[in-house]
Amino acid sequence: MSGTLHEWIAKVPKVELHCHLTGTVRASTFADLARREKLELPDAPEIIYRDLNSLPPDPELYRHTRIPVPQGRSADEPEVSYSLFQTSAWVIQALRSADDLTRIVYEAFEDAHLASNVRHLELFFDQLPEHLQPLGYSGAVEAYVEGIRMAERDFGMTGRMIAGIDRSTSAEQALARVREVVDNPHEYVVGIGLDNLENVGPPERFVEAYQLAGAAGLGRTAHSSEHVPSAQNTITCLDQLGCDRIDHGYYVLEDDDVVARVRDEGTVFTVGCTTSRRSWRPWRRASIKAMIDAGLAVVPCSDDPGMFPTSLSNEYTILADQVGATQKQLKAMAQRAVEACWLPAAQKSALSAEVQGTLEALDAEFGFSS
């Protein structure tokens, strides 16, 4: 890729739709908090982050996928690997107060602004662990939102929160989670999202919770066709959960009829070239290329940028350098992300005008055709 396109990517105003708060925490912040709390860890926090590498499950499940999934280790895998979920659990143990929650939210926005020129960021937040339960749902949300408001003031950004639903929980627990969100409405909490490993909880388990969210006017998304090599979960998420967009979705490529449907309907997929499973990164990138080639509406995301590590600008750069996305395709992704965000109409319109105006100015600056 030319240096000119690199420079253009850096200046593009971006919207981040798929980013997990815990996964944004800086290694330095984790180290600071872990040492403050005297956490017993198997290695230094900085080493744990350096060696983060989630190991793949049974390779037999992925033996016959259309895009081959690597069966062996990649060259950059560490001798001792720390999984994304284990590392996230340690980070959560180190969070002890509302101030800690405000800090990590503010830092997530600061990093997105400085590294990627992100103009709007939507962050997934998890259910409170037992040691933070005294804050209560509303207390935690206010702590998160304080971080967003500080970032909005300092960086001119906008931000919203998405309540994550752990798909390893029961239908009743998920419904209680959504009811808590609905019964305590907040203008900064705009949607729900189903996360965790896809093969531990089928989407049909959560129909009632998603129906409640939809009736309350919340946006709905779900991690789908990411770990289970089938397009069926994505159809369930669209038809039974009423999802507005899909997180990941790579295995929709297993079914040509589903590919045709989601292309024709313009279903938005938030896709990440970088994953904690280092051996799977080439497969991810090949899958995203196939999605783009099939005309699917993809939007790049950073997912867990503090831990992988990556940034939204880096994801755009990988799409250009390794996936082969053109400048026009990247520009369309930046515009599509605005259209798919969950800001209120007036703010969304203002953001759209800002992004479109900047993109047009960048076309003129870099000599790209509009």
PDB file of N, CA, C and O in Angstrom, residues 308-365:
ATOM      1  N   PHE A 308      -4.913  -7.228  22.109  1.00  0.00           N
ATOM      2  CA  PHE A 308      -4.437  -8.006  20.969  1.00  0.00           C
ATOM      3  C   PHE A 308      -2.966  -7.782  20.620  1.00  0.00           C
ATOM      4  O   PHE A 308      -2.282  -8.784  20.331  1.00  0.00           O
ATOM      5  N   PRO A 309      -2.396  -6.611  20.575  1.00  0.00           N
ATOM      6  CA  PRO A 309      -3.004  -5.285  20.545  1.00  0.00           C
ATOM      7  C   PRO A 309      -3.249  -4.846  19.095  1.00  0.00           C
ATOM      8  O   PRO A 309      -2.609  -5.340  18.166  1.00  0.00           O
ATOM      9  N   THR A 310      -4.180  -3.890  18.932  1.00  0.00           N
ATOM     10  CA  THR A 310      -4.456  -3.320  17.627  1.00  0.00           C
ATOM     11  C   THR A 310      -5.114  -1.973  17.835  1.00  0.00           C
ATOM     12  O   THR A 310      -5.187  -1.467  18.951  1.00  0.00           O
ATOM     13  N   SER A 311      -5.583  -1.383  16.765  1.00  0.00           N
ATOM     14  CA  SER A 311      -6.360  -0.142  16.813  1.00  0.00           C
ATOM     15  C   SER A 311      -7.260  -0.156  15.600  1.00  0.00           C
ATOM     16  O   SER A 311      -7.071  -0.952  14.664  1.00  0.00           O
ATOM     17  N   LEU A 312      -8.244   0.727  15.564  1.00  0.00           N
ATOM     18  CA  LEU A 312      -9.130   0.765  14.408  1.00  0.00           C
ATOM     19  C   LEU A 312      -8.361   1.185  13.156  1.00  0.00           C
ATOM     20  O   LEU A 312      -8.585   0.633  12.072  1.00  0.00           O
ATOM     21  N   SER A 313      -7.441   2.127  13.285  1.00  0.00           N
ATOM     22  CA  SER A 313      -6.613   2.492  12.131  1.00  0.00           C
ATOM     23  C   SER A 313      -5.796   1.306  11.640  1.00  0.00           C
ATOM     24  O   SER A 313      -5.626   1.102  10.428  1.00  0.00           O
ATOM     25  N   ASN A 314      -5.277   0.526  12.579  1.00  0.00           N
ATOM     26  CA  ASN A 314      -4.519  -0.659  12.193  1.00  0.00           C
ATOM     27  C   ASN A 314      -5.392  -1.651  11.436  1.00  0.00           C
ATOM     28  O   ASN A 314      -4.944  -2.278  10.470  1.00  0.00           O
ATOM     29  N   GLU A 315      -6.648  -1.793  11.853  1.00  0.00           N
ATOM     30  CA  GLU A 315      -7.555  -2.702  11.157  1.00  0.00           C
ATOM     31  C   GLU A 315      -7.830  -2.222   9.732  1.00  0.00           C
ATOM     32  O   GLU A 315      -7.872  -3.026   8.785  1.00  0.00           O
ATOM     33  N   TYR A 316      -8.025  -0.920   9.551  1.00  0.00           N
ATOM     34  CA  TYR A 316      -8.177  -0.377   8.201  1.00  0.00           C
ATOM     35  C   TYR A 316      -6.916  -0.642   7.375  1.00  0.00           C
ATOM     36  O   TYR A 316      -6.989  -0.984   6.189  1.00  0.00           O
ATOM     37  N   THR A 317      -5.758  -0.482   7.995  1.00  0.00           N
ATOM     38  CA  THR A 317      -4.497  -0.674   7.288  1.00  0.00           C
ATOM     39  C   THR A 317      -4.318  -2.130   6.868  1.00  0.00           C
ATOM     40  O   THR A 317      -3.877  -2.420   5.750  1.00  0.00           O
ATOM     41  N   ILE A 318      -4.670  -3.070   7.748  1.00  0.00           N
ATOM     42  CA  ILE A 318      -4.591  -4.486   7.389  1.00  0.00           C
ATOM     43  C   ILE A 318      -5.528  -4.794   6.228  1.00  0.00           C
ATOM     44  O   ILE A 318      -5.177  -5.545   5.304  1.00  0.00           O
ATOM     45  N   LEU A 319      -6.722  -4.206   6.254  1.00  0.00           N
ATOM     46  CA  LEU A 319      -7.663  -4.418   5.153  1.00  0.00           C
ATOM     47  C   LEU A 319      -7.055  -3.964   3.829  1.00  0.00           C
ATOM     48  O   LEU A 319      -7.238  -4.613   2.791  1.00  0.00           O
ATOM     49  N   ALA A 320      -6.335  -2.861   3.858  1.00  0.00           N
ATOM     50  CA  ALA A 320      -5.710  -2.362   2.639  1.00  0.00           C
ATOM     51  C   ALA A 320      -4.488  -3.174   2.256  1.00  0.00           C
ATOM     52  O   ALA A 320      -4.333  -3.591   1.098  1.00  0.00           O
ATOM     53  N   ASP A 321      -3.616  -3.433   3.217  1.00  0.00           N
ATOM     54  CA  ASP A 321      -2.334  -4.090   2.937  1.00  0.00           C
ATOM     55  C   ASP A 321      -2.477  -5.575   2.646  1.00  0.00           C
ATOM     56  O   ASP A 321      -1.840  -6.103   1.735  1.00  0.00           O
ATOM     57  N   GLN A 322      -3.259  -6.279   3.444  1.00  0.00           N
ATOM     58  CA  GLN A 322      -3.290  -7.741   3.383  1.00  0.00           C
ATOM     59  C   GLN A 322      -4.568  -8.313   2.770  1.00  0.00           C
ATOM     60  O   GLN A 322      -4.545  -9.408   2.215  1.00  0.00           O
ATOM     61  N   VAL A 323      -5.669  -7.586   2.902  1.00  0.00           N
ATOM     62  CA  VAL A 323      -6.947  -8.074   2.379  1.00  0.00           C
ATOM     63  C   VAL A 323      -7.192  -7.553   0.966  1.00  0.00           C
ATOM     64  O   VAL A 323      -7.918  -8.164   0.179  1.00  0.00           O
ATOM     65  N   GLY A 324      -6.591  -6.415   0.641  1.00  0.00           N
ATOM     66  CA  GLY A 324      -6.733  -5.872  -0.703  1.00  0.00           C
ATOM     67  C   GLY A 324      -7.892  -4.922  -0.896  1.00  0.00           C
ATOM     68  O   GLY A 324      -8.306  -4.640  -2.031  1.00  0.00           O
ATOM     69  N   ALA A 325      -8.453  -4.400   0.206  1.00  0.00           N
ATOM     70  CA  ALA A 325      -9.540  -3.432   0.088  1.00  0.00           C
ATOM     71  C   ALA A 325      -9.028  -2.154  -0.558  1.00  0.00           C
ATOM     72  O   ALA A 325      -7.938  -1.668  -0.245  1.00  0.00           O
ATOM     73  N   THR A 326      -9.818  -1.595  -1.463  1.00  0.00           N
ATOM     74  CA  THR A 326      -9.443  -0.367  -2.153  1.00  0.00           C
ATOM     75  C   THR A 326      -9.801   0.858  -1.312  1.00  0.00           C
ATOM     76  O   THR A 326     -10.564   0.761  -0.332  1.00  0.00           O
ATOM     77  N   GLN A 327      -9.291   1.994  -1.725  1.00  0.00           N
ATOM     78  CA  GLN A 327      -9.620   3.238  -1.028  1.00  0.00           C
ATOM     79  C   GLN A 327     -11.122   3.493  -1.058  1.00  0.00           C
ATOM     80  O   GLN A 327     -11.710   3.920  -0.066  1.00  0.00           O
ATOM     81  N   LYS A 328     -11.754   3.216  -2.193  1.00  0.00           N
ATOM     82  CA  LYS A 328     -13.203   3.430  -2.284  1.00  0.00           C
ATOM     83  C   LYS A 328     -13.955   2.493  -1.341  1.00  0.00           C
ATOM     84  O   LYS A 328     -14.956   2.885  -0.726  1.00  0.00           O
ATOM     85  N   GLN A 329     -13.490   1.252  -1.220  1.00  0.00           N
ATOM     86  CA  GLN A 329     -14.146   0.320  -0.304  1.00  0.00           C
ATOM     87  C   GLN A 329     -13.950   0.746   1.148  1.00  0.00           C
ATOM     88  O   GLN A 329     -14.890   0.672   1.961  1.00  0.00           O
ATOM     89  N   LEU A 330     -12.760   1.197   1.489  1.00  0.00           N
ATOM     90  CA  LEU A 330     -12.510   1.661   2.855  1.00  0.00           C
ATOM     91  C   LEU A 330     -13.353   2.893   3.171  1.00  0.00           C
ATOM     92  O   LEU A 330     -13.892   3.022   4.278  1.00  0.00           O
ATOM     93  N   LYS A 331     -13.474   3.776   2.213  1.00  0.00           N
ATOM     94  CA  LYS A 331     -14.307   4.969   2.398  1.00  0.00           C
ATOM     95  C   LYS A 331     -15.760   4.566   2.630  1.00  0.00           C
ATOM     96  O   LYS A 331     -16.434   5.113   3.509  1.00  0.00           O
ATOM     97  N   ALA A 332     -16.242   3.595   1.861  1.00  0.00           N
ATOM     98  CA  ALA A 332     -17.618   3.124   2.048  1.00  0.00           C
ATOM     99  C   ALA A 332     -17.808   2.503   3.426  1.00  0.00           C
ATOM    100  O   ALA A 332     -18.873   2.658   4.044  1.00  0.00           O
ATOM    101  N   MET A 333     -16.787   1.827   3.930  1.00  0.00           N
ATOM    102  CA  MET A 333     -16.876   1.251   5.275  1.00  0.00           C
ATOM    103  C   MET A 333     -16.988   2.343   6.328  1.00  0.00           C
ATOM    104  O   MET A 333     -17.774   2.218   7.284  1.00  0.00           O
ATOM    105  N   ALA A 334     -16.205   3.406   6.176  1.00  0.00           N
ATOM    106  CA  ALA A 334     -16.270   4.513   7.134  1.00  0.00           C
ATOM    107  C   ALA A 334     -17.651   5.152   7.127  1.00  0.00           C
ATOM    108  O   ALA A 334     -18.198   5.503   8.184  1.00  0.00           O
ATOM    109  N   GLN A 335     -18.239   5.290   5.955  1.00  0.00           N
ATOM    110  CA  GLN A 335     -19.586   5.860   5.856  1.00  0.00           C
ATOM    111  C   GLN A 335     -20.630   4.902   6.421  1.00  0.00           C
ATOM    112  O   GLN A 335     -21.564   5.314   7.114  1.00  0.00           O
ATOM    113  N   ARG A 336     -20.451   3.630   6.133  1.00  0.00           N
ATOM    114  CA  ARG A 336     -21.402   2.604   6.603  1.00  0.00           C
ATOM    115  C   ARG A 336     -21.425   2.522   8.121  1.00  0.00           C
ATOM    116  O   ARG A 336     -22.483   2.299   8.734  1.00  0.00           O
ATOM    117  N   ALA A 337     -20.275   2.700   8.751  1.00  0.00           N
ATOM    118  CA  ALA A 337     -20.215   2.637  10.211  1.00  0.00           C
ATOM    119  C   ALA A 337     -21.056   3.737  10.838  1.00  0.00           C
ATOM    120  O   ALA A 337     -21.694   3.531  11.877  1.00  0.00           O
ATOM    121  N   VAL A 338     -21.067   4.903  10.224  1.00  0.00           N
ATOM    122  CA  VAL A 338     -21.923   5.992  10.723  1.00  0.00           C
ATOM    123  C   VAL A 338     -23.387   5.588  10.612  1.00  0.00           C
ATOM    124  O   VAL A 338     -24.177   5.742  11.555  1.00  0.00           O
ATOM    125  N   GLU A 339     -23.759   5.047   9.451  1.00  0.00           N
ATOM    126  CA  GLU A 339     -25.155   4.663   9.224  1.00  0.00           C
ATOM    127  C   GLU A 339     -25.616   3.601  10.222  1.00  0.00           C
ATOM    128  O   GLU A 339     -26.784   3.562  10.609  1.00  0.00           O
ATOM    129  N   ALA A 340     -24.690   2.726  10.634  1.00  0.00           N
ATOM    130  CA  ALA A 340     -25.058   1.601  11.503  1.00  0.00           C
ATOM    131  C   ALA A 340     -24.974   1.920  12.986  1.00  0.00           C
ATOM    132  O   ALA A 340     -25.335   1.082  13.814  1.00  0.00           O
ATOM    133  N   CYS A 341     -24.496   3.100  13.348  1.00  0.00           N
ATOM    134  CA  CYS A 341     -24.330   3.409  14.774  1.00  0.00           C
ATOM    135  C   CYS A 341     -25.674   3.682  15.428  1.00  0.00           C
ATOM    136  O   CYS A 341     -26.684   3.899  14.760  1.00  0.00           O
ATOM    137  N   TRP A 342     -25.674   3.690  16.760  1.00  0.00           N
ATOM    138  CA  TRP A 342     -26.914   3.809  17.524  1.00  0.00           C
ATOM    139  C   TRP A 342     -27.048   5.156  18.244  1.00  0.00           C
ATOM    140  O   TRP A 342     -27.657   5.250  19.303  1.00  0.00           O
ATOM    141  N   LEU A 343     -26.508   6.193  17.649  1.00  0.00           N
ATOM    142  CA  LEU A 343     -26.736   7.533  18.174  1.00  0.00           C
ATOM    143  C   LEU A 343     -28.173   7.972  17.898  1.00  0.00           C
ATOM    144  O   LEU A 343     -28.778   7.528  16.908  1.00  0.00           O
ATOM    145  N   PRO A 344     -28.719   8.880  18.706  1.00  0.00           N
ATOM    146  CA  PRO A 344     -30.019   9.473  18.380  1.00  0.00           C
ATOM    147  C   PRO A 344     -29.961  10.182  17.027  1.00  0.00           C
ATOM    148  O   PRO A 344     -28.885  10.599  16.572  1.00  0.00           O
ATOM    149  N   ALA A 345     -31.110  10.321  16.400  1.00  0.00           N
ATOM    150  CA  ALA A 345     -31.178  10.792  15.017  1.00  0.00           C
ATOM    151  C   ALA A 345     -30.432  12.105  14.789  1.00  0.00           C
ATOM    152  O   ALA A 345     -29.686  12.243  13.813  1.00  0.00           O
ATOM    153  N   ALA A 346     -30.630  13.078  15.676  1.00  0.00           N
ATOM    154  CA  ALA A 346     -30.016  14.388  15.457  1.00  0.00           C
ATOM    155  C   ALA A 346     -28.498  14.305  15.530  1.00  0.00           C
ATOM    156  O   ALA A 346     -27.783  14.877  14.690  1.00  0.00           O
ATOM    157  N   GLN A 347     -27.977  13.578  16.518  1.00  0.00           N
ATOM    158  CA  GLN A 347     -26.531  13.436  16.645  1.00  0.00           C
ATOM    159  C   GLN A 347     -25.955  12.604  15.506  1.00  0.00           C
ATOM    160  O   GLN A 347     -24.858  12.883  14.999  1.00  0.00           O
ATOM    161  N   LYS A 348     -26.701  11.605  15.095  1.00  0.00           N
ATOM    162  CA  LYS A 348     -26.254  10.771  13.985  1.00  0.00           C
ATOM    163  C   LYS A 348     -26.171  11.588  12.701  1.00  0.00           C
ATOM    164  O   LYS A 348     -25.220  11.452  11.920  1.00  0.00           O
ATOM    165  N   SER A 349     -27.155  12.441  12.486  1.00  0.00           N
ATOM    166  CA  SER A 349     -27.152  13.299  11.308  1.00  0.00           C
ATOM    167  C   SER A 349     -25.955  14.239  11.328  1.00  0.00           C
ATOM    168  O   SER A 349     -25.289  14.445  10.304  1.00  0.00           O
ATOM    169  N   ALA A 350     -25.652  14.798  12.497  1.00  0.00           N
ATOM    170  CA  ALA A 350     -24.513  15.704  12.618  1.00  0.00           C
ATOM    171  C   ALA A 350     -23.203  14.962  12.379  1.00  0.00           C
ATOM    172  O   ALA A 350     -22.299  15.463  11.696  1.00  0.00           O
ATOM    173  N   LEU A 351     -23.096  13.751  12.936  1.00  0.00           N
ATOM    174  CA  LEU A 351     -21.891  12.952  12.729  1.00  0.00           C
ATOM    175  C   LEU A 351     -21.728  12.591  11.262  1.00  0.00           C
ATOM    176  O   LEU A 351     -20.621  12.656  10.703  1.00  0.00           O
ATOM    177  N   SER A 352     -22.828  12.218  10.614  1.00  0.00           N
ATOM    178  CA  SER A 352     -22.783  11.868   9.206  1.00  0.00           C
ATOM    179  C   SER A 352     -22.294  13.034   8.362  1.00  0.00           C
ATOM    180  O   SER A 352     -21.451  12.859   7.464  1.00  0.00           O
ATOM    181  N   ALA A 353     -22.791  14.217   8.671  1.00  0.00           N
ATOM    182  CA  ALA A 353     -22.368  15.402   7.917  1.00  0.00           C
ATOM    183  C   ALA A 353     -20.891  15.687   8.137  1.00  0.00           C
ATOM    184  O   ALA A 353     -20.159  16.033   7.196  1.00  0.00           O
ATOM    185  N   GLU A 354     -20.431  15.527   9.385  1.00  0.00           N
ATOM    186  CA  GLU A 354     -19.014  15.761   9.698  1.00  0.00           C
ATOM    187  C   GLU A 354     -18.132  14.767   8.953  1.00  0.00           C
ATOM    188  O   GLU A 354     -17.130  15.160   8.321  1.00  0.00           O
ATOM    189  N   VAL A 355     -18.490  13.478   9.024  1.00  0.00           N
ATOM    190  CA  VAL A 355     -17.672  12.449   8.382  1.00  0.00           C
ATOM    191  C   VAL A 355     -17.677  12.630   6.873  1.00  0.00           C
ATOM    192  O   VAL A 355     -16.626  12.573   6.212  1.00  0.00           O
ATOM    193  N   GLN A 356     -18.860  12.876   6.298  1.00  0.00           N
ATOM    194  CA  GLN A 356     -18.937  13.034   4.852  1.00  0.00           C
ATOM    195  C   GLN A 356     -18.137  14.246   4.380  1.00  0.00           C
ATOM    196  O   GLN A 356     -17.413  14.173   3.382  1.00  0.00           O
ATOM    197  N   GLY A 357     -18.259  15.345   5.105  1.00  0.00           N
ATOM    198  CA  GLY A 357     -17.513  16.537   4.732  1.00  0.00           C
ATOM    199  C   GLY A 357     -16.004  16.317   4.794  1.00  0.00           C
ATOM    200  O   GLY A 357     -15.257  16.755   3.910  1.00  0.00           O
ATOM    201  N   THR A 358     -15.571  15.624   5.832  1.00  0.00           N
ATOM    202  CA  THR A 358     -14.135  15.354   5.968  1.00  0.00           C
ATOM    203  C   THR A 358     -13.647  14.407   4.882  1.00  0.00           C
ATOM    204  O   THR A 358     -12.562  14.591   4.315  1.00  0.00           O
ATOM    205  N   LEU A 359     -14.433  13.377   4.565  1.00  0.00           N
ATOM    206  CA  LEU A 359     -14.040  12.441   3.517  1.00  0.00           C
ATOM    207  C   LEU A 359     -13.933  13.141   2.164  1.00  0.00           C
ATOM    208  O   LEU A 359     -13.005  12.860   1.375  1.00  0.00           O
ATOM    209  N   GLU A 360     -14.850  14.043   1.886  1.00  0.00           N
ATOM    210  CA  GLU A 360     -14.775  14.783   0.632  1.00  0.00           C
ATOM    211  C   GLU A 360     -13.529  15.667   0.594  1.00  0.00           C
ATOM    212  O   GLU A 360     -12.853  15.761  -0.446  1.00  0.00           O
ATOM    213  N   ALA A 361     -13.218  16.301   1.724  1.00  0.00           N
ATOM    214  CA  ALA A 361     -12.014  17.126   1.786  1.00  0.00           C
ATOM    215  C   ALA A 361     -10.760  16.275   1.624  1.00  0.00           C
ATOM    216  O   ALA A 361      -9.784  16.696   0.968  1.00  0.00           O
ATOM    217  N   LEU A 362     -10.765  15.070   2.192  1.00  0.00           N
ATOM    218  CA  LEU A 362      -9.615  14.179   2.051  1.00  0.00           C
ATOM    219  C   LEU A 362      -9.457  13.689   0.615  1.00  0.00           C
ATOM    220  O   LEU A 362      -8.328  13.528   0.119  1.00  0.00           O
ATOM    221  N   ASP A 363     -10.579  13.435  -0.059  1.00  0.00           N
ATOM    222  CA  ASP A 363     -10.491  13.057  -1.468  1.00  0.00           C
ATOM    223  C   ASP A 363      -9.768  14.137  -2.267  1.00  0.00           C
ATOM    224  O   ASP A 363      -8.904  13.843  -3.109  1.00  0.00           O
ATOM    225  N   ALA A 364     -10.129  15.385  -1.985  1.00  0.00           N
ATOM    226  CA  ALA A 364      -9.477  16.497  -2.695  1.00  0.00           C
ATOM    227  C   ALA A 364      -8.013  16.614  -2.304  1.00  0.00           C
ATOM    228  O   ALA A 364      -7.133  16.814  -3.154  1.00  0.00           O
ATOM    229  N   GLU A 365      -7.723  16.454  -1.016  1.00  0.00           N
ATOM    230  CA  GLU A 365      -6.350  16.587  -0.534  1.00  0.00           C
ATOM    231  C   GLU A 365      -5.436  15.528  -1.136  1.00  0.00           C
ATOM    232  O   GLU A 365      -4.286  15.818  -1.518  1.00  0.00           O
TER     233      GLU A 365
END
